[in-house]
């Protein structure tokens, strides 16, 4: 099968490039002493050069049209698929230039031209249904907040990309774990991968103030992560140690020191996802099932509710008073050196450019040491890709997106990891390794994405208030949850095929 061969060849070429890069580390002395021997061996055994898998992929200069949900009204970037400032050329900003060069490389390789239309997130949400309702062939693909995109899906606006053979979602440049976590049955409508940074920035992370950590004589979170001992209990103990009524006035103000700062809302459940516990499970047919909250979920929930959210003073967002700056208080408290841990999205680390202390980042803590892997929650509003049903050639679009994603792993993703975050926002190599762990373990809580019967909102409301008992309350929602879930399953089986 031609498309499969292309994917395999592309993967081999990427591997060859990586190996060539590694081999370049040999010393000059070794190279000199073995040059003639290697030359002779190469003459005898030189393998045939792998053909360029895209050499025959010539789309005749066609326009590839995309609608990009690029930013909100405050200018915050949601999808850096193409940056406004660099469409006409290089800017000198490393990430912008990497994206620009990536796009140009793909355009030249496939003989296409990208036509990029950027809108604010709420505009994108309204445009797609209108275009589809009119039957207009306007966009080949688009990006949008995941929860909004899935609203389009349930209105019949998007294609089921399982049927697009050329997309190859099992390749490593796509986040198959995250994609599978929000798929239902044999339908996939939203997909994510290395080709856009807006999705990277929606991963949950725990940033920490190294100066406070050192002053308190606390153990290094990096070592805990490496040893598999970075757990909820460890983090909670550190938080409690850091929390200090600095001036002794028995009032929790912006002048005191806190163990934690975070926007509670829909981020509080990140601790439970990090404990590898989920509200909704799936059956053998990849269909969501609801049988009530599991005992293991309840155990993790109680640990978080009782250890983190049991007192309002545990979270610096509840401090009285104000600090200079235009950001939310939970960010300002960390920036002004008053907080040990900041729980937030990776994208928020941009605000840490000018902090006066050294910071680090680690993934969400595990439930306990018996848990095998770290798990990082991806916000349900993460920027995702969709293909409208009005697309005239889904296979061509799949090929373009597949090549874009493949060509992004060693360009866009690498630059995002090694340069933008490493040199601008964090000051150590270990944090870069931590970011790689976070991006490699990202997944969604499907209950937060679809919020059947209001279950996730209910749970997080209780969690934020430190309520440890939820089983009886959740049981009252059983009927409405199952009804809403059945409707989603039925809709996904019918639309976009």
Tab-separated table of C-alpha atoms in Angstrom:
chain	number	residue	atom	x	y	z
A	1	UNK	CA	0.000	0.000	0.000
A	2	UNK	CA	1.582	3.248	-1.170
A	3	UNK	CA	0.527	5.428	1.773
A	4	UNK	CA	1.780	2.902	4.296
A	5	UNK	CA	5.120	2.658	2.490
A	6	UNK	CA	5.425	6.429	2.542
A	7	UNK	CA	4.855	6.541	6.284
A	8	UNK	CA	7.428	3.790	6.886
A	9	UNK	CA	10.014	5.433	4.648
A	10	UNK	CA	9.472	8.781	6.338
A	11	UNK	CA	10.002	7.209	9.740
A	12	UNK	CA	13.192	5.529	8.508
A	13	UNK	CA	14.510	8.791	7.115
A	14	UNK	CA	13.882	10.521	10.440
A	15	UNK	CA	15.688	7.683	12.250
A	16	UNK	CA	18.603	7.874	9.840
A	17	UNK	CA	18.865	11.605	10.425
A	18	UNK	CA	18.891	11.053	14.179
A	19	UNK	CA	21.593	8.355	13.946
A	20	UNK	CA	23.704	10.542	11.705
A	21	UNK	CA	23.480	13.316	14.266
A	22	UNK	CA	24.561	10.952	17.037
A	23	UNK	CA	27.490	9.597	15.022
A	24	UNK	CA	28.804	13.129	14.676
A	25	UNK	CA	29.938	13.018	18.310
A	26	UNK	CA	32.895	10.723	17.630
A	27	UNK	CA	36.324	12.271	18.185
A	28	UNK	CA	38.501	13.558	15.388
A	29	UNK	CA	41.268	11.169	16.402
A	30	UNK	CA	39.011	8.140	15.984
A	31	UNK	CA	37.778	9.407	12.643
A	32	UNK	CA	41.359	9.904	11.401
A	33	UNK	CA	42.614	6.465	12.417
A	34	UNK	CA	39.716	4.626	10.838
A	35	UNK	CA	39.050	6.776	7.777
A	36	UNK	CA	40.603	4.469	5.199
A	37	UNK	CA	39.055	1.391	6.767
A	38	UNK	CA	35.601	2.957	6.800
A	39	UNK	CA	36.009	4.134	3.223
A	40	UNK	CA	36.853	0.645	2.044
A	41	UNK	CA	33.958	-0.874	3.978
A	42	UNK	CA	31.580	1.724	2.605
A	43	UNK	CA	32.723	0.915	-0.940
A	44	UNK	CA	31.928	-2.762	-0.432
A	45	UNK	CA	28.712	-2.542	1.589
A	46	UNK	CA	27.237	0.878	0.845
A	47	UNK	CA	23.442	0.427	1.025
A	48	UNK	CA	21.082	1.790	-1.535
A	49	UNK	CA	19.821	5.263	-0.722
A	50	UNK	CA	16.244	5.263	0.520
A	51	UNK	CA	13.988	7.045	-1.954
A	52	UNK	CA	12.363	10.293	-0.904
A	53	UNK	CA	8.866	9.196	0.166
A	54	UNK	CA	7.427	12.481	-1.033
A	55	UNK	CA	9.273	12.733	-4.323
A	56	UNK	CA	6.130	11.851	-6.242
A	57	UNK	CA	3.778	13.843	-4.047
A	58	UNK	CA	3.218	16.826	-6.290
A	59	UNK	CA	-0.097	18.582	-5.729
A	60	UNK	CA	0.376	20.951	-8.636
A	61	UNK	CA	0.610	24.182	-6.683
A	62	UNK	CA	-2.779	23.769	-5.028
A	63	UNK	CA	-3.777	25.987	-2.109
A	64	UNK	CA	-4.195	24.287	1.246
A	65	UNK	CA	-6.681	26.421	3.121
A	66	UNK	CA	-6.820	26.489	6.881
A	67	UNK	CA	-8.798	28.386	9.494
A	68	UNK	CA	-6.690	28.880	12.599
A	69	UNK	CA	-8.055	29.732	16.024
A	70	UNK	CA	-5.030	31.816	16.858
A	71	UNK	CA	-5.772	34.006	19.877
A	72	UNK	CA	-8.393	35.437	22.176
A	73	UNK	CA	-9.371	39.081	22.556
A	74	UNK	CA	-6.457	39.632	24.936
A	75	UNK	CA	-3.940	38.399	22.381
A	76	UNK	CA	-3.128	35.137	24.145
A	77	UNK	CA	-1.988	32.595	21.553
A	78	UNK	CA	-3.924	29.329	21.421
A	79	UNK	CA	-2.494	27.814	18.259
A	80	UNK	CA	0.909	28.752	16.959
A	81	UNK	CA	0.473	26.809	13.752
A	82	UNK	CA	1.491	29.951	11.937
A	83	UNK	CA	2.458	33.105	13.748
A	84	UNK	CA	1.034	36.390	12.526
A	85	UNK	CA	4.377	38.150	12.706
A	86	UNK	CA	6.293	35.773	10.445
A	87	UNK	CA	4.075	34.881	7.514
A	88	UNK	CA	5.975	37.264	5.272
A	89	UNK	CA	9.447	36.192	6.353
A	90	UNK	CA	11.867	35.439	9.162
A	91	UNK	CA	11.729	37.545	12.319
A	92	UNK	CA	14.762	36.427	14.334
A	93	UNK	CA	12.525	34.821	16.985
A	94	UNK	CA	13.621	31.198	17.104
A	95	UNK	CA	10.234	29.515	17.376
A	96	UNK	CA	8.571	31.838	14.849
A	97	UNK	CA	11.344	31.194	12.347
A	98	UNK	CA	11.234	27.448	12.923
A	99	UNK	CA	7.513	27.386	12.171
A	100	UNK	CA	7.995	29.576	9.121
A	101	UNK	CA	10.790	27.363	7.764
A	102	UNK	CA	8.779	24.219	8.491
A	103	UNK	CA	5.823	25.569	6.529
A	104	UNK	CA	8.034	26.601	3.599
A	105	UNK	CA	9.757	23.215	3.525
A	106	UNK	CA	6.432	21.415	3.335
A	107	UNK	CA	5.102	23.802	0.697
A	108	UNK	CA	8.131	23.158	-1.510
A	109	UNK	CA	8.181	19.397	-0.937
A	110	UNK	CA	4.519	18.901	-1.835
A	111	UNK	CA	4.169	21.801	-4.281
A	112	UNK	CA	1.392	23.470	-2.310
A	113	UNK	CA	0.707	26.914	-0.871
A	114	UNK	CA	-0.713	27.406	2.604
A	115	UNK	CA	-3.510	29.944	2.801
A	116	UNK	CA	-3.915	30.773	6.481
A	117	UNK	CA	-6.902	32.626	7.881
A	118	UNK	CA	-6.646	33.510	11.568
A	119	UNK	CA	-9.545	34.315	13.842
A	120	UNK	CA	-10.172	34.673	17.539
A	121	UNK	CA	-11.329	31.478	19.212
A	122	UNK	CA	-14.985	32.497	19.469
A	123	UNK	CA	-15.102	33.520	15.805
A	124	UNK	CA	-13.785	30.141	14.692
A	125	UNK	CA	-16.471	28.460	16.740
A	126	UNK	CA	-19.184	30.270	14.789
A	127	UNK	CA	-17.616	30.150	11.308
A	128	UNK	CA	-17.393	26.385	10.828
A	129	UNK	CA	-21.117	25.629	11.368
A	130	UNK	CA	-22.043	28.439	8.954
A	131	UNK	CA	-19.672	27.208	6.255
A	132	UNK	CA	-20.883	23.625	6.560
A	133	UNK	CA	-24.553	24.616	6.608
A	134	UNK	CA	-24.013	26.544	3.364
A	135	UNK	CA	-22.123	23.632	1.826
A	136	UNK	CA	-19.191	25.923	1.042
A	137	UNK	CA	-15.811	24.425	0.152
A	138	UNK	CA	-13.760	27.043	2.006
A	139	UNK	CA	-11.356	25.233	4.355
A	140	UNK	CA	-9.358	22.012	4.096
A	141	UNK	CA	-8.836	21.853	7.858
A	142	UNK	CA	-9.036	24.067	10.919
A	143	UNK	CA	-7.898	24.410	14.501
A	144	UNK	CA	-10.200	25.123	17.404
A	145	UNK	CA	-10.573	24.622	21.153
A	146	UNK	CA	-11.293	20.920	21.658
A	147	UNK	CA	-14.550	21.397	23.549
A	148	UNK	CA	-15.815	23.753	20.826
A	149	UNK	CA	-14.662	21.452	18.033
A	150	UNK	CA	-16.572	18.541	19.546
A	151	UNK	CA	-19.642	20.765	19.559
A	152	UNK	CA	-19.157	21.089	15.792
A	153	UNK	CA	-18.891	17.320	15.582
A	154	UNK	CA	-22.219	16.752	17.264
A	155	UNK	CA	-23.762	19.131	14.731
A	156	UNK	CA	-22.391	17.042	11.869
A	157	UNK	CA	-19.708	19.534	10.792
A	158	UNK	CA	-16.584	17.332	10.894
A	159	UNK	CA	-15.278	14.207	9.177
A	160	UNK	CA	-14.461	11.014	11.031
A	161	UNK	CA	-10.727	10.965	10.294
A	162	UNK	CA	-10.464	7.224	10.937
A	163	UNK	CA	-11.588	6.944	7.331
A	164	UNK	CA	-8.679	9.100	6.065
A	165	UNK	CA	-5.991	6.533	5.352
A	166	UNK	CA	-3.227	9.039	4.666
A	167	UNK	CA	-3.433	10.684	8.111
A	168	UNK	CA	-1.607	7.791	9.856
A	169	UNK	CA	-2.522	8.670	13.443
A	170	UNK	CA	-0.529	5.721	14.787
A	171	UNK	CA	2.730	7.465	13.871
A	172	UNK	CA	4.850	8.957	16.707
A	173	UNK	CA	4.366	12.560	15.595
A	174	UNK	CA	0.729	12.322	16.693
A	175	UNK	CA	-0.269	11.981	20.355
A	176	UNK	CA	-2.192	8.744	20.027
A	177	UNK	CA	-2.784	8.441	23.774
A	178	UNK	CA	-4.519	11.818	23.897
A	179	UNK	CA	-6.425	11.175	20.657
A	180	UNK	CA	-7.644	7.798	21.886
A	181	UNK	CA	-8.670	9.252	25.245
A	182	UNK	CA	-11.331	11.422	23.569
A	183	UNK	CA	-12.359	9.048	20.763
A	184	UNK	CA	-15.647	7.196	20.973
A	185	UNK	CA	-16.291	3.853	19.292
A	186	UNK	CA	-14.592	3.768	15.905
A	187	UNK	CA	-14.834	7.536	15.449
A	188	UNK	CA	-12.051	10.105	15.764
A	189	UNK	CA	-12.940	13.693	14.967
A	190	UNK	CA	-10.296	15.707	16.826
A	191	UNK	CA	-6.571	15.039	16.629
A	192	UNK	CA	-3.391	16.560	18.043
A	193	UNK	CA	0.327	16.287	17.412
A	194	UNK	CA	3.713	17.916	17.081
A	195	UNK	CA	2.666	20.361	14.353
A	196	UNK	CA	1.146	23.033	16.622
A	197	UNK	CA	2.380	24.506	19.881
A	198	UNK	CA	-1.014	25.615	21.202
A	199	UNK	CA	-1.655	22.003	22.133
A	200	UNK	CA	1.699	21.749	23.959
A	201	UNK	CA	0.826	24.734	26.097
A	202	UNK	CA	-2.368	23.158	27.465
A	203	UNK	CA	-0.555	20.435	29.418
A	204	UNK	CA	-0.669	20.667	33.188
A	205	UNK	CA	2.620	21.186	34.995
A	206	UNK	CA	3.954	21.954	38.466
A	207	UNK	CA	6.500	24.783	38.564
A	208	UNK	CA	8.527	25.309	41.730
A	209	UNK	CA	10.644	28.035	43.290
A	210	UNK	CA	14.130	26.603	43.816
A	211	UNK	CA	15.150	29.338	46.245
A	212	UNK	CA	12.305	28.553	48.655
A	213	UNK	CA	13.022	24.857	48.247
A	214	UNK	CA	16.681	25.371	49.203
A	215	UNK	CA	15.901	27.706	52.112
A	216	UNK	CA	13.582	25.100	53.612
A	217	UNK	CA	16.048	22.257	53.046
A	218	UNK	CA	13.483	20.244	51.099
A	219	UNK	CA	14.319	17.317	48.839
A	220	UNK	CA	14.831	17.929	45.135
A	221	UNK	CA	11.593	17.278	43.166
A	222	UNK	CA	13.717	16.266	40.161
A	223	UNK	CA	15.261	13.407	42.093
A	224	UNK	CA	11.824	12.340	43.276
A	225	UNK	CA	10.637	12.213	39.651
A	226	UNK	CA	13.668	10.237	38.492
A	227	UNK	CA	13.317	7.773	41.362
A	228	UNK	CA	9.552	7.382	40.916
A	229	UNK	CA	8.833	8.834	44.360
A	230	UNK	CA	7.189	12.115	43.274
A	231	UNK	CA	3.795	11.427	44.849
A	232	UNK	CA	0.826	13.351	46.211
A	233	UNK	CA	1.954	12.707	49.788
A	234	UNK	CA	5.423	14.103	49.079
A	235	UNK	CA	4.069	17.239	47.426
A	236	UNK	CA	1.498	17.845	50.165
A	237	UNK	CA	4.194	17.525	52.851
A	238	UNK	CA	6.344	20.075	51.006
A	239	UNK	CA	3.388	22.441	50.659
A	240	UNK	CA	2.665	22.279	54.371
A	241	UNK	CA	6.308	22.949	55.219
A	242	UNK	CA	6.434	25.998	52.959
A	243	UNK	CA	3.196	27.562	54.218
A	244	UNK	CA	4.185	30.314	56.646
A	245	UNK	CA	2.347	33.198	58.327
A	246	UNK	CA	5.362	35.420	57.715
A	247	UNK	CA	4.366	38.382	59.887
A	248	UNK	CA	2.558	36.303	62.518
A	249	UNK	CA	-0.690	38.259	62.301
A	250	UNK	CA	-2.853	35.129	61.890
A	251	UNK	CA	-4.161	36.525	58.609
A	252	UNK	CA	-3.353	34.996	55.231
A	253	UNK	CA	-2.355	37.896	53.004
A	254	UNK	CA	-0.149	38.542	49.988
A	255	UNK	CA	2.746	39.159	52.404
A	256	UNK	CA	2.773	35.539	53.602
A	257	UNK	CA	4.392	32.463	52.075
A	258	UNK	CA	2.342	29.633	50.561
A	259	UNK	CA	2.970	26.088	49.497
A	260	UNK	CA	0.673	26.237	46.482
A	261	UNK	CA	-0.849	28.670	44.026
A	262	UNK	CA	-3.254	27.688	41.273
A	263	UNK	CA	-6.425	28.714	39.530
A	264	UNK	CA	-8.819	26.200	40.999
A	265	UNK	CA	-11.724	26.003	38.551
A	266	UNK	CA	-11.306	23.127	36.131
A	267	UNK	CA	-7.610	22.582	36.908
A	268	UNK	CA	-8.053	21.032	40.329
A	269	UNK	CA	-8.823	17.625	38.816
A	270	UNK	CA	-5.291	17.570	37.355
A	271	UNK	CA	-4.100	16.068	40.649
A	272	UNK	CA	-6.500	13.147	40.284
A	273	UNK	CA	-5.640	12.600	36.622
A	274	UNK	CA	-1.986	12.676	37.672
A	275	UNK	CA	-2.866	9.862	40.070
A	276	UNK	CA	-4.003	7.924	36.963
A	277	UNK	CA	-7.641	7.951	38.025
A	278	UNK	CA	-10.510	8.871	35.702
A	279	UNK	CA	-14.209	9.492	36.259
A	280	UNK	CA	-15.355	7.634	33.158
A	281	UNK	CA	-14.007	4.354	31.803
A	282	UNK	CA	-14.341	2.748	28.355
A	283	UNK	CA	-15.454	-0.749	27.402
A	284	UNK	CA	-13.956	-3.189	24.901
A	285	UNK	CA	-15.633	-1.309	22.051
A	286	UNK	CA	-14.048	2.006	23.059
A	287	UNK	CA	-17.407	3.292	24.271
A	288	UNK	CA	-17.668	5.328	27.498
A	289	UNK	CA	-19.481	3.595	30.329
A	290	UNK	CA	-20.788	4.960	33.593
A	291	UNK	CA	-21.166	2.749	36.620
A	292	UNK	CA	-20.537	5.314	39.312
A	293	UNK	CA	-17.268	6.587	40.751
A	294	UNK	CA	-14.722	3.829	41.311
A	295	UNK	CA	-13.207	3.124	44.707
A	296	UNK	CA	-9.704	3.937	43.445
A	297	UNK	CA	-10.922	7.294	42.102
A	298	UNK	CA	-12.569	8.054	45.439
A	299	UNK	CA	-9.354	7.233	47.313
A	300	UNK	CA	-7.331	9.641	45.160
A	301	UNK	CA	-10.079	12.265	45.369
A	302	UNK	CA	-10.167	12.116	49.161
A	303	UNK	CA	-6.381	12.475	49.349
A	304	UNK	CA	-6.472	15.606	47.187
A	305	UNK	CA	-9.577	17.140	48.770
A	306	UNK	CA	-8.381	16.481	52.297
A	307	UNK	CA	-4.724	17.362	51.801
A	308	UNK	CA	-4.751	20.254	49.320
A	309	UNK	CA	-8.161	21.904	49.228
A	310	UNK	CA	-9.245	21.325	52.822
A	311	UNK	CA	-8.196	24.876	53.805
A	312	UNK	CA	-8.608	27.982	51.656
A	313	UNK	CA	-5.358	29.334	53.055
A	314	UNK	CA	-3.485	26.466	51.363
A	315	UNK	CA	-3.874	28.200	48.011
A	316	UNK	CA	-2.289	31.626	47.457
A	317	UNK	CA	-5.113	32.591	45.097
A	318	UNK	CA	-7.197	33.176	48.237
A	319	UNK	CA	-4.704	35.590	49.837
A	320	UNK	CA	-6.080	38.993	50.786
A	321	UNK	CA	-4.460	42.109	49.410
A	322	UNK	CA	-2.943	42.871	46.017
A	323	UNK	CA	0.377	42.865	44.194
A	324	UNK	CA	1.628	45.012	41.305
A	325	UNK	CA	1.012	43.564	37.858
A	326	UNK	CA	-1.789	42.866	35.397
A	327	UNK	CA	-1.889	39.087	35.784
A	328	UNK	CA	-4.189	37.028	37.994
A	329	UNK	CA	-3.209	36.899	41.664
A	330	UNK	CA	-2.317	33.207	41.572
A	331	UNK	CA	0.405	33.939	39.007
A	332	UNK	CA	1.583	37.150	40.670
A	333	UNK	CA	2.050	35.415	44.007
A	334	UNK	CA	4.478	32.990	42.399
A	335	UNK	CA	6.240	35.671	40.358
A	336	UNK	CA	6.739	37.775	43.516
A	337	UNK	CA	8.554	34.924	45.280
A	338	UNK	CA	5.794	34.034	47.748
A	339	UNK	CA	4.915	30.490	46.633
A	340	UNK	CA	6.709	27.143	46.480
A	341	UNK	CA	4.540	25.382	43.853
A	342	UNK	CA	2.596	26.861	40.955
A	343	UNK	CA	0.170	24.415	39.320
A	344	UNK	CA	-0.750	25.633	35.873
A	345	UNK	CA	-0.493	25.071	32.114
A	346	UNK	CA	2.863	24.964	30.359
A	347	UNK	CA	1.886	28.052	28.381
A	348	UNK	CA	1.751	30.112	31.579
A	349	UNK	CA	5.496	29.638	32.019
A	350	UNK	CA	5.875	32.487	29.524
A	351	UNK	CA	4.920	34.825	32.356
A	352	UNK	CA	7.978	33.649	34.278
A	353	UNK	CA	10.496	35.230	31.885
A	354	UNK	CA	11.657	37.902	34.360
A	355	UNK	CA	11.349	36.186	37.741
A	356	UNK	CA	14.157	36.961	40.172
A	357	UNK	CA	14.614	33.350	41.282
A	358	UNK	CA	15.476	30.077	39.610
A	359	UNK	CA	12.510	27.886	38.886
A	360	UNK	CA	11.974	24.300	37.813
A	361	UNK	CA	9.097	22.238	36.474
A	362	UNK	CA	7.932	18.700	37.152
A	363	UNK	CA	4.889	16.644	36.126
A	364	UNK	CA	1.832	16.183	38.322
A	365	UNK	CA	2.633	13.850	41.217
A	366	UNK	CA	1.669	10.186	41.117
A	367	UNK	CA	-0.849	8.709	43.534
A	368	UNK	CA	1.839	6.553	45.161
A	369	UNK	CA	5.103	4.822	44.301
A	370	UNK	CA	3.260	1.753	43.006
A	371	UNK	CA	1.910	3.796	40.079
A	372	UNK	CA	4.055	2.995	37.052
A	373	UNK	CA	3.970	6.229	35.058
A	374	UNK	CA	3.362	9.930	35.475
A	375	UNK	CA	0.188	11.233	33.822
A	376	UNK	CA	-0.301	14.818	32.681
A	377	UNK	CA	-3.759	16.301	32.214
A	378	UNK	CA	-4.388	18.224	29.000
A	379	UNK	CA	-6.899	21.022	29.385
A	380	UNK	CA	-10.198	20.295	27.598
A	381	UNK	CA	-9.881	23.603	25.773
A	382	UNK	CA	-6.614	22.520	24.124
A	383	UNK	CA	-6.199	23.566	20.519
A	384	UNK	CA	-7.058	20.656	18.222
A	385	UNK	CA	-7.367	19.872	14.532
A	386	UNK	CA	-10.559	19.014	12.670
A	387	UNK	CA	-11.502	18.484	9.017
A	388	UNK	CA	-14.863	19.871	7.868
A	389	UNK	CA	-17.238	17.628	5.921
A	390	UNK	CA	-17.086	20.101	3.029
A	391	UNK	CA	-13.431	19.183	2.389
A	392	UNK	CA	-13.219	18.069	-1.289
A	393	UNK	CA	-10.147	15.835	-0.918
A	394	UNK	CA	-9.642	14.415	2.602
A	395	UNK	CA	-6.816	12.100	1.519
A	396	UNK	CA	-4.788	15.008	0.167
A	397	UNK	CA	-5.401	16.925	3.388
A	398	UNK	CA	-4.378	13.884	5.437
A	399	UNK	CA	-1.135	13.588	3.485
A	400	UNK	CA	-0.309	17.263	4.034
A	401	UNK	CA	-1.075	17.132	7.759
A	402	UNK	CA	0.845	13.878	8.194
A	403	UNK	CA	3.924	15.358	6.534
A	404	UNK	CA	3.583	18.565	8.543
A	405	UNK	CA	3.406	16.636	11.803
A	406	UNK	CA	6.313	14.348	10.862
A	407	UNK	CA	8.466	17.302	9.887
A	408	UNK	CA	7.581	19.096	13.155
A	409	UNK	CA	8.992	16.616	15.659
A	410	UNK	CA	12.624	17.519	15.042
A	411	UNK	CA	11.869	21.154	14.241
A	412	UNK	CA	8.915	22.804	15.960
A	413	UNK	CA	8.669	20.467	18.951
A	414	UNK	CA	12.434	20.379	19.444
A	415	UNK	CA	12.739	24.162	19.256
A	416	UNK	CA	9.811	24.602	21.637
A	417	UNK	CA	11.490	22.247	24.118
A	418	UNK	CA	15.163	23.061	23.835
A	419	UNK	CA	15.244	26.763	23.067
A	420	UNK	CA	12.034	28.627	23.822
A	421	UNK	CA	11.433	27.062	27.234
A	422	UNK	CA	14.966	26.170	28.170
A	423	UNK	CA	16.618	29.512	27.581
A	424	UNK	CA	13.775	31.964	28.069
A	425	UNK	CA	11.686	30.672	30.925
A	426	UNK	CA	13.603	28.041	32.853
A	427	UNK	CA	17.265	27.815	33.715
A	428	UNK	CA	18.271	24.154	33.854
A	429	UNK	CA	18.573	21.084	31.653
A	430	UNK	CA	16.557	18.929	34.034
A	431	UNK	CA	13.443	21.045	33.578
A	432	UNK	CA	13.686	20.454	29.846
A	433	UNK	CA	13.724	16.709	30.547
A	434	UNK	CA	10.703	17.167	32.803
A	435	UNK	CA	8.849	18.987	30.020
A	436	UNK	CA	9.551	16.071	27.725
A	437	UNK	CA	7.999	13.727	30.302
A	438	UNK	CA	4.952	15.997	30.562
A	439	UNK	CA	4.405	16.222	26.809
A	440	UNK	CA	4.958	12.475	26.431
A	441	UNK	CA	2.369	11.554	29.069
A	442	UNK	CA	-0.412	13.993	28.181
A	443	UNK	CA	-3.996	12.784	28.106
A	444	UNK	CA	-7.531	14.066	28.589
A	445	UNK	CA	-10.096	13.308	31.269
A	446	UNK	CA	-12.965	12.369	28.951
A	447	UNK	CA	-15.529	13.334	31.587
A	448	UNK	CA	-14.176	16.898	31.554
A	449	UNK	CA	-14.248	17.026	27.751
A	450	UNK	CA	-17.896	15.986	27.402
A	451	UNK	CA	-19.117	16.761	30.941
A	452	UNK	CA	-22.047	14.341	30.680
A	453	UNK	CA	-24.767	15.363	33.090
A	454	UNK	CA	-22.501	18.047	34.529
A	455	UNK	CA	-20.465	15.367	36.284
A	456	UNK	CA	-17.009	16.951	35.963
A	457	UNK	CA	-18.225	20.403	36.984
A	458	UNK	CA	-19.954	18.911	40.010
A	459	UNK	CA	-16.898	16.942	41.060
A	460	UNK	CA	-14.529	19.872	40.681
A	461	UNK	CA	-16.862	22.178	42.579
A	462	UNK	CA	-16.807	19.801	45.518
A	463	UNK	CA	-13.069	19.278	45.229
A	464	UNK	CA	-12.296	22.994	45.229
A	465	UNK	CA	-14.294	23.325	48.445
A	466	UNK	CA	-12.434	20.482	50.120
A	467	UNK	CA	-15.484	18.220	50.346
A	468	UNK	CA	-14.197	14.692	50.811
A	469	UNK	CA	-17.509	12.810	50.486
A	470	UNK	CA	-18.993	12.731	46.980
A	471	UNK	CA	-20.244	9.183	46.376
A	472	UNK	CA	-23.862	9.748	47.432
A	473	UNK	CA	-24.106	13.075	45.606
A	474	UNK	CA	-22.715	11.614	42.365
A	475	UNK	CA	-25.093	8.644	42.595
A	476	UNK	CA	-27.998	11.063	42.200
A	477	UNK	CA	-26.656	12.021	38.774
A	478	UNK	CA	-26.563	8.468	37.407
A	479	UNK	CA	-29.642	8.753	35.175
A	480	UNK	CA	-28.777	12.109	33.645
A	481	UNK	CA	-25.162	11.053	33.059
A	482	UNK	CA	-26.176	7.852	31.283
A	483	UNK	CA	-28.771	9.644	29.183
A	484	UNK	CA	-26.296	12.291	28.036
A	485	UNK	CA	-23.638	9.672	27.371
A	486	UNK	CA	-25.984	7.546	25.267
A	487	UNK	CA	-26.867	10.592	23.187
A	488	UNK	CA	-23.199	11.328	22.489
A	489	UNK	CA	-22.505	7.710	21.527
A	490	UNK	CA	-25.455	7.669	19.138
A	491	UNK	CA	-24.463	10.982	17.562
A	492	UNK	CA	-20.846	9.949	17.046
A	493	UNK	CA	-21.970	6.767	15.318
A	494	UNK	CA	-24.077	8.737	12.821
A	495	UNK	CA	-22.324	11.993	11.952
A	496	UNK	CA	-19.237	12.699	9.875
A	497	UNK	CA	-18.929	9.251	8.330
